[in-house]
Amino acid sequence: MPTVTIQPTGEVIYLEPGETVLSGLYKAGFAYTVGCRRGGCGICKVDCRSGEFRYDHPVADSVLTEDERADDTCLSCRAVPATDLTIELRGENVRLVSTFLHQINEKARQRAEAHAAATQTAGTTHKE
Amino acid sequence: MGVMRMGYAHVRVTDLAEAKDHYANTMGLYETHAEGNKVYYKAWDEWDHHSVVLEEGGVGLVKFGWKVEKSSDIDDIEKKAQAFGVTVERMSKGENPEIGDGIRFTTPSEHVFEVYHEATLVGTEVGTHNPDAFPRHLVGVGVPALDHSLITAEDPGLMDRFLTAVFDFYPTERVQTSLDSDADIIATWMTSNNQIHQLAVLAGPQGKLHHFAFRLGDWVEVGRAADLFSMDDVPIDIGPTRHGITRGQTVYFFDPSGNRNEVFAGGYLAYRDRPMSVWTPEQLGKGVFYHARELNDAFTSVLT
Ligand code: FES
Ligand SMILES: [Fe+2]
């Protein structure tokens, strides 16, 4: 149950397993500059300050250079968190465009955290 | 008459299986050939062997094929391209499956163009003998044909001159910095015949693809296409809306690799003697998206 923390505000978003960073943020009521949403244009790059992610599709060399595959660059429309992530947007901030979706995401996160805490006290180490 | 139409658009896709699903099941193209990492398609109302080629590996444009009326047009275009200072190579029959001899060159905008005269005739899906209006069992949007493309170039004015000199194209509409005769050309819409545009060129990076478009009949078909994009989770960039420029009705959307596609209907008839329409920057939003009247960020920055 990965979370994505958005710097510099420290906003924490809850993602479903397998969900991309972009779709998670959108689903939580946030917006930022995106284009194709399919890994082709490179507009949605953010910096990953901590945590691990993988790409759920092949990404073209014209979109991510060799250097960008090694540094903090995260192509948000194709990146699926492997652990909790902290990201920072480039040259802009996320805009909260729907407080309603934001509240729903917040509740989902609280439920997931409560569930995780409950399973932990029950002695299981199972983690999604 | 030289160039008759954009015969094929050959593009790269990151995942061939997903791309095939999009172009065959959402767009409704017919697969005519596959070899190695390439798949060839035609639309139902096209008669030549293919109009779209998908190649796995990367994104963006590989090349465009332009079909000319007579084989002598190939020599004519070769001479004109050389006179413009472009290096032209010969391509032989079979280098592209089911396409004849021709020439290949890289334009001043760094896009690869091929010019050919022969393509294997497959025939439309309705045939020529007492043909019906459309095939009964179209799939998805069921586009009838490839229509046009928009590419970017550092100097659209140079491409305007190049296409005029080499392809005998003429501009139907332009975006210019002003109405003055020495204004800079920001974008140009060009054609060789009555089709409102076959190729448009917008200021931007060299060698990039903005979109390639499929033809539709009218507003209703454009709206239905947008419905299907929602059903198939195709990201819509903008639309359904109208372009002020060309007056076409449109949806911009993305294929599964992020290449922008368009469905385009309408557009008025172009004539060589019709005075060209000129748009100036303060009305560019309306020129591109006639209803929103605002350029979205993606229009100039999202390219493959
Ligand atoms: S939005 Fe185009 S690559 Fe992510
Ligand atoms: Fe177009």
Short mmCIF file of C-alpha atoms and ligand atoms in Angstrom, two decimals, chain B residues 148 197 211 213 243 252 262 264, ligand 2:
data_model
loop_
_atom_site.label_atom_id
_atom_site.label_comp_id
_atom_site.label_asym_id
_atom_site.label_seq_id
_atom_site.Cartn_x
_atom_site.Cartn_y
_atom_site.Cartn_z
CA HIS B 148 -2.99 14.34 -42.76
CA HIS B 197 -4.29 20.13 -45.65
CA HIS B 211 -0.05 14.09 -34.63
CA ALA B 213 -4.97 12.14 -38.35
CA HIS B 243 -10.41 23.95 -35.33
CA TYR B 252 -6.99 14.82 -30.35
CA GLU B 262 -6.57 12.83 -34.41
CA PHE B 264 -10.76 14.96 -38.34
FE FE C 2 -4.70 17.70 -37.62
#
